[in-house]
Tab-separated table of C-alpha atoms and ligand atoms in Angstrom:
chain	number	residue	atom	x	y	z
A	1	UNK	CA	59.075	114.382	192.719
A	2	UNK	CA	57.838	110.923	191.154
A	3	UNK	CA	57.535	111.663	187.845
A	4	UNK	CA	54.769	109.131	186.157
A	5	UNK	CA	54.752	108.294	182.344
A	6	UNK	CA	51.171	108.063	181.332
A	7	UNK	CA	51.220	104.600	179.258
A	8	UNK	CA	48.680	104.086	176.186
A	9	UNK	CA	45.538	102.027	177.811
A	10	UNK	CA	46.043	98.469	176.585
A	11	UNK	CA	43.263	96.473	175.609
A	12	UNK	CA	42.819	93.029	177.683
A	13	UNK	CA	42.650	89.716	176.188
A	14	UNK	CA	40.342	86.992	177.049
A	15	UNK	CA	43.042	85.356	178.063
A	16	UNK	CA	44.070	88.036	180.448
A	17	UNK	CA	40.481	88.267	181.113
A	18	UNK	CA	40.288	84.489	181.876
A	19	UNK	CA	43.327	84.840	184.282
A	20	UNK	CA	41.776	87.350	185.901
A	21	UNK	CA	38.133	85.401	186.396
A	22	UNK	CA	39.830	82.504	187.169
A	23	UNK	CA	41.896	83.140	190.091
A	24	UNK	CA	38.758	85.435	191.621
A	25	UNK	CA	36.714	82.093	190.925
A	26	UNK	CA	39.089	79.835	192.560
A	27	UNK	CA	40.061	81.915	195.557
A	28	UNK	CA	43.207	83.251	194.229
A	29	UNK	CA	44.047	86.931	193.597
A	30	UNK	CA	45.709	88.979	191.459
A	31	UNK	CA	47.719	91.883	191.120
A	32	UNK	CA	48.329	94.194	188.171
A	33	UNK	CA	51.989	95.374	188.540
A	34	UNK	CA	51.858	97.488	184.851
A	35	UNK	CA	49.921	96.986	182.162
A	36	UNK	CA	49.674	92.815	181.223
A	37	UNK	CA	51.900	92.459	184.037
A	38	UNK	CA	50.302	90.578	186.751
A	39	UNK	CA	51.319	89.186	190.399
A	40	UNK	CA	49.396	85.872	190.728
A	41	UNK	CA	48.601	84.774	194.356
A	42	UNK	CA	47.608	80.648	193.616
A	43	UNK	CA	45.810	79.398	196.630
A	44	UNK	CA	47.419	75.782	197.843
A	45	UNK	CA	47.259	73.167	195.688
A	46	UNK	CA	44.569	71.191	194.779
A	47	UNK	CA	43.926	67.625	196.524
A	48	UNK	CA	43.126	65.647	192.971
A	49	UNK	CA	45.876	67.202	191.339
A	50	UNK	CA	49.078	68.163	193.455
A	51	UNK	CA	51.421	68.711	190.964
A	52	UNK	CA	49.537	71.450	188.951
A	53	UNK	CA	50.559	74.515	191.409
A	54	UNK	CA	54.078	74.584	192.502
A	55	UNK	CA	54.436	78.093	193.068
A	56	UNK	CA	52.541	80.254	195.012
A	57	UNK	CA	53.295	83.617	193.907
A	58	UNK	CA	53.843	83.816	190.445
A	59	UNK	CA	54.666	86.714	188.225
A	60	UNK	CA	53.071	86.216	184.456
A	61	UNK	CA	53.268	88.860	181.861
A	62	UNK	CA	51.259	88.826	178.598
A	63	UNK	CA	53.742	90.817	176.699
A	64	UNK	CA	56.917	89.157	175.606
A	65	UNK	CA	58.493	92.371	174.925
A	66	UNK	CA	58.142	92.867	179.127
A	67	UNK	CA	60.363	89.757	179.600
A	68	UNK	CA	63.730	91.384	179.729
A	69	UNK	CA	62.205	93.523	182.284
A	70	UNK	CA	60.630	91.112	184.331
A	71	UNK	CA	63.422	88.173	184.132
A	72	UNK	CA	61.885	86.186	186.656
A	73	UNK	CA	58.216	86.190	185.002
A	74	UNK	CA	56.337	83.675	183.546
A	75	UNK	CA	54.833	84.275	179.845
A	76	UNK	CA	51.419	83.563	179.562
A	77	UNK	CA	50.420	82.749	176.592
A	78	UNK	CA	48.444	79.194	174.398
A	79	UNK	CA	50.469	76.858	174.652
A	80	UNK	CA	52.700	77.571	177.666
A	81	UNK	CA	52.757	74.771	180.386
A	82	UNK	CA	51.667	77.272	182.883
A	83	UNK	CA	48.614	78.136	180.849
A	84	UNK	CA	48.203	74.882	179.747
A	85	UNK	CA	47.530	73.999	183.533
A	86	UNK	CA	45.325	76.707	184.147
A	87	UNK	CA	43.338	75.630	181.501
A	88	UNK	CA	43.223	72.002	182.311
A	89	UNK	CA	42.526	72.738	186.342
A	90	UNK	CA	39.505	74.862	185.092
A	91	UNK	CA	38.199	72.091	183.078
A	92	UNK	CA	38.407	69.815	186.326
A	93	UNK	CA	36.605	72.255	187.907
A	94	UNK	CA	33.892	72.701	185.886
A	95	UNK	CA	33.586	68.658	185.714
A	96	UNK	CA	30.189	68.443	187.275
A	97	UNK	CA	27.916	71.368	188.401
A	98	UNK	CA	24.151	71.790	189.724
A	99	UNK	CA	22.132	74.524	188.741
A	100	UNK	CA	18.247	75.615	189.555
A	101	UNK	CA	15.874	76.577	186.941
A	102	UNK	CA	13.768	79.732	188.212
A	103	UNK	CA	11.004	82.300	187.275
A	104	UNK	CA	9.013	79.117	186.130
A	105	UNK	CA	4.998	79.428	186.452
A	106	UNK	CA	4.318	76.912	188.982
A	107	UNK	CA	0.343	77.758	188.892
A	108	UNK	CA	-0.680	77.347	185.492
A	109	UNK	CA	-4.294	78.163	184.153
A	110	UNK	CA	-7.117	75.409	184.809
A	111	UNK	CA	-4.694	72.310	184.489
A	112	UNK	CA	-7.715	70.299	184.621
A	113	UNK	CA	-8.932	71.187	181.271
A	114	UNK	CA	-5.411	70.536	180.197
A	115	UNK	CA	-5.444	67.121	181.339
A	116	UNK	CA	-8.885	66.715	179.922
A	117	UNK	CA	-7.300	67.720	176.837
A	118	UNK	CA	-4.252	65.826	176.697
A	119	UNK	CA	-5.366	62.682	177.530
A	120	UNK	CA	-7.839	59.849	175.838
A	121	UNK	CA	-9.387	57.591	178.042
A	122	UNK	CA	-12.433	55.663	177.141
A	123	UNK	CA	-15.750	57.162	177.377
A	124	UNK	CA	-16.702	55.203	180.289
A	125	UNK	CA	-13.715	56.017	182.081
A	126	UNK	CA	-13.287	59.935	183.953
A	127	UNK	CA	-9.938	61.492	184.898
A	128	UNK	CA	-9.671	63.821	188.366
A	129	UNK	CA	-6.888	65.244	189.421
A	130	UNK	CA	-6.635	64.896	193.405
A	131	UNK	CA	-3.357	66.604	194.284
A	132	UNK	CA	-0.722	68.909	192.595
A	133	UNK	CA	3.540	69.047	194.086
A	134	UNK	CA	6.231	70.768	192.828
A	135	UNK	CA	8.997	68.501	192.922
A	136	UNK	CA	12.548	69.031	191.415
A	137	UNK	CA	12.867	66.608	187.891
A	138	UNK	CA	16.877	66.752	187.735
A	139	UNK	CA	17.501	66.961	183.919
A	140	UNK	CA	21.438	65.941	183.779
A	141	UNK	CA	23.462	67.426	180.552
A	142	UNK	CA	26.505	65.567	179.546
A	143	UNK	CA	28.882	66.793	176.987
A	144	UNK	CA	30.851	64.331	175.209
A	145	UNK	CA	33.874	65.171	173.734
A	146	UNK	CA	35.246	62.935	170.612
A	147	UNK	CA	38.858	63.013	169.039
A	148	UNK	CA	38.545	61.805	165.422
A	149	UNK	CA	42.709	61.012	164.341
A	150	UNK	CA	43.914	60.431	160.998
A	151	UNK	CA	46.502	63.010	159.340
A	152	UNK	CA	44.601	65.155	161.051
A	153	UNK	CA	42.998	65.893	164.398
A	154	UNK	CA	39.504	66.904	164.922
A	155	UNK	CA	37.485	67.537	168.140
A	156	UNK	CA	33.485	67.467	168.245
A	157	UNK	CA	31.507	68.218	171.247
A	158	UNK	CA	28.204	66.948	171.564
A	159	UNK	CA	25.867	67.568	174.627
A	160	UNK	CA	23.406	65.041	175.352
A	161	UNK	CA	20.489	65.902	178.293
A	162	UNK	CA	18.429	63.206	180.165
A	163	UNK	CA	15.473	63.723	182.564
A	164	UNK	CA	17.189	61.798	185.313
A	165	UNK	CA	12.959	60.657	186.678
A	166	UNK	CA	12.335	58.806	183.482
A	167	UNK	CA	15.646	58.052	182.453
A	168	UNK	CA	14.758	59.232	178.608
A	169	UNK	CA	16.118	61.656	176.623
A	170	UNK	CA	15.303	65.821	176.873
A	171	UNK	CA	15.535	67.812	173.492
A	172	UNK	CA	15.060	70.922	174.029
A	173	UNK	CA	18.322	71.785	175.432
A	174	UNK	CA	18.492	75.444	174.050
A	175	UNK	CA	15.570	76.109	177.004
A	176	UNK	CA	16.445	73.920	179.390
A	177	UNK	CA	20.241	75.677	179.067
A	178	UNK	CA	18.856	79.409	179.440
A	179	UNK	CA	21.088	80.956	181.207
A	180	UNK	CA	18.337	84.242	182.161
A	181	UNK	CA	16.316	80.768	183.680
A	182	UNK	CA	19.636	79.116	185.195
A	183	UNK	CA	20.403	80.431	188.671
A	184	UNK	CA	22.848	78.690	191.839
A	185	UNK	CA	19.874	79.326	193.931
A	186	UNK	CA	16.411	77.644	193.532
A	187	UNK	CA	13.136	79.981	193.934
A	188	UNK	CA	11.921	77.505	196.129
A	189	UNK	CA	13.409	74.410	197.992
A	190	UNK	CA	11.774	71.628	196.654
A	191	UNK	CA	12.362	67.667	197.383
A	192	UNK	CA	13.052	66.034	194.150
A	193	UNK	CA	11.602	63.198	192.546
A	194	UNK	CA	12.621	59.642	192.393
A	195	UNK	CA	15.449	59.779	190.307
A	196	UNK	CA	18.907	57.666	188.246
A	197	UNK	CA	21.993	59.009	189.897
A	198	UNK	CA	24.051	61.016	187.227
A	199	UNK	CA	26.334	57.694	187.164
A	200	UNK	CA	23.418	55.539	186.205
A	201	UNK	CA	21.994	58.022	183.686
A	202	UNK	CA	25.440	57.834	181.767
A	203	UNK	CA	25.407	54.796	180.020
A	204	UNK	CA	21.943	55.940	178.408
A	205	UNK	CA	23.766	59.514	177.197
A	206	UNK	CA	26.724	57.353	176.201
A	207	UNK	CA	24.638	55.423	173.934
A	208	UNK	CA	23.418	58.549	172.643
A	209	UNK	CA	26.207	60.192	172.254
A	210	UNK	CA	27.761	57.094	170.656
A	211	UNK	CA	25.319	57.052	168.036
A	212	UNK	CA	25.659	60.523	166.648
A	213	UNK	CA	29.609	59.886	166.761
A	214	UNK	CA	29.289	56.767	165.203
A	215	UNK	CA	27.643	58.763	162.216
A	216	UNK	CA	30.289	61.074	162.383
A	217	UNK	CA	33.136	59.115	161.900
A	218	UNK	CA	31.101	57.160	159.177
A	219	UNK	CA	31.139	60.457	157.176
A	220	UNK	CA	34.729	61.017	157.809
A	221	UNK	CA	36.139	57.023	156.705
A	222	UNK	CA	33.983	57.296	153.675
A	223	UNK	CA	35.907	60.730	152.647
A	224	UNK	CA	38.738	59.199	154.040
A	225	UNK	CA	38.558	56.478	151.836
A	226	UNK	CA	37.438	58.009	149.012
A	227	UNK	CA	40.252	60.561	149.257
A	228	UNK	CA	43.075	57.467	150.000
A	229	UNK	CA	41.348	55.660	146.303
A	230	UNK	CA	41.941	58.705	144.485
A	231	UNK	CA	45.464	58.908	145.863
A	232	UNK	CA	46.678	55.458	145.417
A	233	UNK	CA	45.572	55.330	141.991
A	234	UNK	CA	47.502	58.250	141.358
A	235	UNK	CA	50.302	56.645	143.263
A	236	UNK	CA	49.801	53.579	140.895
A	237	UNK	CA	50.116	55.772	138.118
A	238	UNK	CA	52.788	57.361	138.927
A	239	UNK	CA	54.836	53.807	139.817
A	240	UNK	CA	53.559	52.087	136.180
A	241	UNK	CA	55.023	55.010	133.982
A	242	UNK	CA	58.315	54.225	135.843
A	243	UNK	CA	58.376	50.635	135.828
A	244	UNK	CA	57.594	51.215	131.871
A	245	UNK	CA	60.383	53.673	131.424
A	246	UNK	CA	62.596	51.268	133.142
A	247	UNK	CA	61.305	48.033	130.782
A	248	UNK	CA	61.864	50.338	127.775
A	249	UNK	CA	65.463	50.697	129.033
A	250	UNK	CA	65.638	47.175	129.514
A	251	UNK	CA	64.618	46.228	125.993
A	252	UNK	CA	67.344	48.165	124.901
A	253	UNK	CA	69.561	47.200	126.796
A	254	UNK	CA	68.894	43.544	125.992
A	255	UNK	CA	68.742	44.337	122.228
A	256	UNK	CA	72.346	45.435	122.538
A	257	UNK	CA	72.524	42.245	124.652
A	258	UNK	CA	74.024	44.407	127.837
A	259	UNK	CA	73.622	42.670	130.884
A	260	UNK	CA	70.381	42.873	132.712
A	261	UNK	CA	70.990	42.649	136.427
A	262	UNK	CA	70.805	45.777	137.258
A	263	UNK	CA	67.568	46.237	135.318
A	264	UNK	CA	66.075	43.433	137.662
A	265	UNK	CA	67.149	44.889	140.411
A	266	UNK	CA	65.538	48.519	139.244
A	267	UNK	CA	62.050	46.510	139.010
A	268	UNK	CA	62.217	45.020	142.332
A	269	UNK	CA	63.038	48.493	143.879
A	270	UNK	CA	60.437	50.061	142.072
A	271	UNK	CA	57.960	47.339	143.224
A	272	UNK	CA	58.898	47.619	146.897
A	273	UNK	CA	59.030	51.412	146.876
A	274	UNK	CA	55.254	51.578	145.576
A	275	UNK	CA	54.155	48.933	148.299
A	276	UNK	CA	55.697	50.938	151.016
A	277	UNK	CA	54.354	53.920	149.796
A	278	UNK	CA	51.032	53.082	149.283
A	279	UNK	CA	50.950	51.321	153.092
A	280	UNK	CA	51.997	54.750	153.832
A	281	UNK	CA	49.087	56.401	152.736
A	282	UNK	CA	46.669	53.639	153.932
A	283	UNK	CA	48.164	54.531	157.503
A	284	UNK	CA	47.916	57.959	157.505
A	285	UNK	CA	43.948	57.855	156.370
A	286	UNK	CA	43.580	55.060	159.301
A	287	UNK	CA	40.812	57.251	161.345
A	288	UNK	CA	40.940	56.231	165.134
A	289	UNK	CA	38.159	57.564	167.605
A	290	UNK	CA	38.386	58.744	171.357
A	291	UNK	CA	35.379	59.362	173.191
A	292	UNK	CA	35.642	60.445	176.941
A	293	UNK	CA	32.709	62.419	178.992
A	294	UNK	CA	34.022	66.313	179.319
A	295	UNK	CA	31.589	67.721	182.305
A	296	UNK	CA	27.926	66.975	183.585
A	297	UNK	CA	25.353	69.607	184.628
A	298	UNK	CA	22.478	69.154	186.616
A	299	UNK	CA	19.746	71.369	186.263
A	300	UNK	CA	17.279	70.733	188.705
A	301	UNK	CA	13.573	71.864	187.702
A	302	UNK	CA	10.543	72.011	189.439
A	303	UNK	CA	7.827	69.781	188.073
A	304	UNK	CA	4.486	69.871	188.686
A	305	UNK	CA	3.585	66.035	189.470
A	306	UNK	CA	-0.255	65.476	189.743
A	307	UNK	CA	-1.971	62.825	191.813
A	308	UNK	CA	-5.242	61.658	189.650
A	309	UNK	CA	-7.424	58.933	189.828
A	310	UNK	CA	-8.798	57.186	186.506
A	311	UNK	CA	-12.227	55.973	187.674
A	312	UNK	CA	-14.960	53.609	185.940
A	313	UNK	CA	-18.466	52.554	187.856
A	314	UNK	CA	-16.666	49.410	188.445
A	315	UNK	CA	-12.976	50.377	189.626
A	316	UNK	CA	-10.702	53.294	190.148
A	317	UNK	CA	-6.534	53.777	189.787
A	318	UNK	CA	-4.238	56.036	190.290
A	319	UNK	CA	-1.687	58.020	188.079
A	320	UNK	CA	0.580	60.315	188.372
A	321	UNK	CA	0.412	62.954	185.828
A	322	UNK	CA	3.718	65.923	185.243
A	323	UNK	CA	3.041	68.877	184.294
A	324	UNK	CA	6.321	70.624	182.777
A	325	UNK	CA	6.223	74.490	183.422
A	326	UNK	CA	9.162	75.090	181.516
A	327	UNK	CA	7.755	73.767	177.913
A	328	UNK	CA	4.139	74.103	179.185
A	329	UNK	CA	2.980	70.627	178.800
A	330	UNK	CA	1.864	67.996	180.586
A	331	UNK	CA	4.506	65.128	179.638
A	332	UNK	CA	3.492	61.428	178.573
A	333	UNK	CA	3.102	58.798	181.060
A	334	UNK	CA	5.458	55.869	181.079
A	335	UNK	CA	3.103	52.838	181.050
A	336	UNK	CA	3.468	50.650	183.610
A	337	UNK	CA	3.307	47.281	181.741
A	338	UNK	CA	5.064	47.702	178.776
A	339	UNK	CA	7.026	51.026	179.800
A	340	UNK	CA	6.248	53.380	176.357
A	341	UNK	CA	5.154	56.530	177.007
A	342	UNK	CA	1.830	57.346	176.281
A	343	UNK	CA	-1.393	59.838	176.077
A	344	UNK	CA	-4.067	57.522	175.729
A	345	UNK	CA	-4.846	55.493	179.408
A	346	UNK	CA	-7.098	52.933	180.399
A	347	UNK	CA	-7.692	50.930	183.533
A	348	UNK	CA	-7.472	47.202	183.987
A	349	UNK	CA	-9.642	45.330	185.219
A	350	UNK	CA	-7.871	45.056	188.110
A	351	UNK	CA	-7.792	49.014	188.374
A	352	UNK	CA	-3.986	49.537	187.054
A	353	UNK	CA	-3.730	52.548	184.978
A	354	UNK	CA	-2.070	51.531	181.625
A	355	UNK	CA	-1.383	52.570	178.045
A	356	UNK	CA	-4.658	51.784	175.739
A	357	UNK	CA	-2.423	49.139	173.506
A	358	UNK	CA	-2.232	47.314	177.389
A	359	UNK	CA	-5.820	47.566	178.410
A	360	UNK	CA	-6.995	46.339	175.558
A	361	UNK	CA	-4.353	43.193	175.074
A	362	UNK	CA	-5.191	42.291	178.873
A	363	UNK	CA	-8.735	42.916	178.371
A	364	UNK	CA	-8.354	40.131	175.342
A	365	UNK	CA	-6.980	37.838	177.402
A	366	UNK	CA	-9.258	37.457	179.607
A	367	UNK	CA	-11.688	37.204	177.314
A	368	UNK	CA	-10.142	34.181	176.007
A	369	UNK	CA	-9.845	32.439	179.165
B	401	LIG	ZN1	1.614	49.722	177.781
């Protein structure tokens, strides 16, 4: 008769929990042999990084106390090199990913009085919208990781979203990263919009990205600095009550007309050990920063993008307006001429839709002429 111990039920980590999710994820499996014992079936290795899985069937145990039972198992734990790759292979992994934004109202109310609303154009000048697609607007999110070394190490992560059509920056992130809105499928296939491939659109988040790191490390140098002052002075303090403990000595010493080498030789020490010292602690405060690009997401949303025609009695252009169902708005139009983004349109004379500051300089010169 198998006689079967009843063991205490052992609460999981989320590192156990992360095995676990892991291998399912990357087409692995797992087996639990006892409690935070685990058979670990690694699928073959990965092309980009061959040396990461040597083995194929692994046994881990989360429990160092199961070691001596399990001699030939692995312990999984921070810090181990087998965790450690786990870790960094997931991170690969997750390097770039595309998800769809759903359950967005692609039918808003009269849109017409919206635009109506939302834009000025001069009184002589009406606004119709002709035709209204849904297109996918890929907004890209890139997190940027920076490493900020001095006698310490410190790690900020800083995400940084674009709307890949305009090539300008999003900020509402907290919606646009919703995970009840985020889904792998779209409600709808949609063709997407002219867009910057996630490679072009870097250099903009980089800048970005930069900026607010930049800032960061600002703020850390000055306490840096401030921190190295107050140190060195103490340092110099420190060295001057010596060196005048050591002339006090020396007076004595030459008042009983001893000789004074060795007093010399005391002050040079004492000289060189405070110049050391205090390069010391200007190297250690030394802050050096490390920026590098941690993963990309794109989120692909559906857009409204509405044909309209800006008419006068004279001449008519056309514009395409966006409507944004996500933050319900219709978003500012990137004038053609001098490329700000704007509410207020005019027409040339010619019939190009513009921003007003445009229209009116062209109108000018003209005028002139
Ligand atoms: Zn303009």
């Amino acid at each position: 008769m198998d006689v079967v111990t009843e063991k205490e039920p052992v609460t999981r980590t989320a590192l156990e929990e992360f095995l676990r999710d892991y291998l399912e994820t990357i087409g692995g499996a797992w087996d639990e042999v006892e409690p935070q014992v685990y058979d670990l079936l690694l699928p073959a290795r990965s092309r980009e990084a061959p040396e990461s899985f040597d083995p194929v069937v692994v046994r881990v145990t989360f429990d160092p106390e199961a070691l001596p039972e399990h001699p030939g198992a692995q312990l999984a734990s921070f810090g181990t090199p087998f965790v450690t790759g786990l870790l960094t292979d997931a991170i690969e992994r997750g390097r770039t990913a595309e998800l769809y934004l759903v359950g967005l109202n692609l039918a808003p109310h009269d849109l017409a009085a919206r635009v109506r609303r939302t834009f000025l154009v001069p009184a002589d000048q009406t606004m119709v919208v002709e035709r209204v697609r849904a297109l996918f607007f890929p907004q890209a999110v890139y997190w940027s990781e920076a490493e900020f070394v001095s006698d310490q190490k410190e790690q900020e992560v800083l995400p940084v979203a674009l709307d890949l059509h305009y090539g300008r920056q999003v900020r509402h992130l907290e919606q646009l990263l919703d995970r009840a809105r985020l889904s792998e499928v779209p409600d709808q296939a949609l063709p997407e919009v002219r867009r910057l491939s996630v490679a072009a659109g870097y250099p903009l988040a980089r800048e970005e990205s930069l900026r607010t790191f930049v800032a960061l490390a600002n703020a850390r140098s000055r306490e840096l600095k401030e921190r190295l002052d107050r140190q060195v002075s103490r340092m110099a303090r420190y060295y001057a009550d010596l060196r005048k403990e050591a002339s006090e000595l020396e007076s004595r010493a030459r008042a009983r007309s001893e000789d004074l080498a060795r007093y010399a030789s005391r002050r040079a020490a004492l000289e060189r050990e405070e110049g050391l010292r205090i390069a010391e602690l200007r190297q250690k405060s030394a802050l050096r920063v490390q920026m590098r690009l941690l993963n990309v997401l794109v989120v692909q949303q559906p857009k409204l993008v509405l044909r309209s025609q800006l008419s006068s009695d004279r001449v008519s252009g056309q514009v395409e307006l966006v409507w944004d169902p996500l933050m319900e708005v219709l978003e500012a139009v990137p004038c053609p001429v001098c490329e700000r983004p704007s509410f207020e349109l005019a027409l040339t004379r010619a019939g190009q839709v513009v921003c007003s500051a445009c229209a009116t300089r062209r109108t000018a010169t003209k005028e002139r002429r």
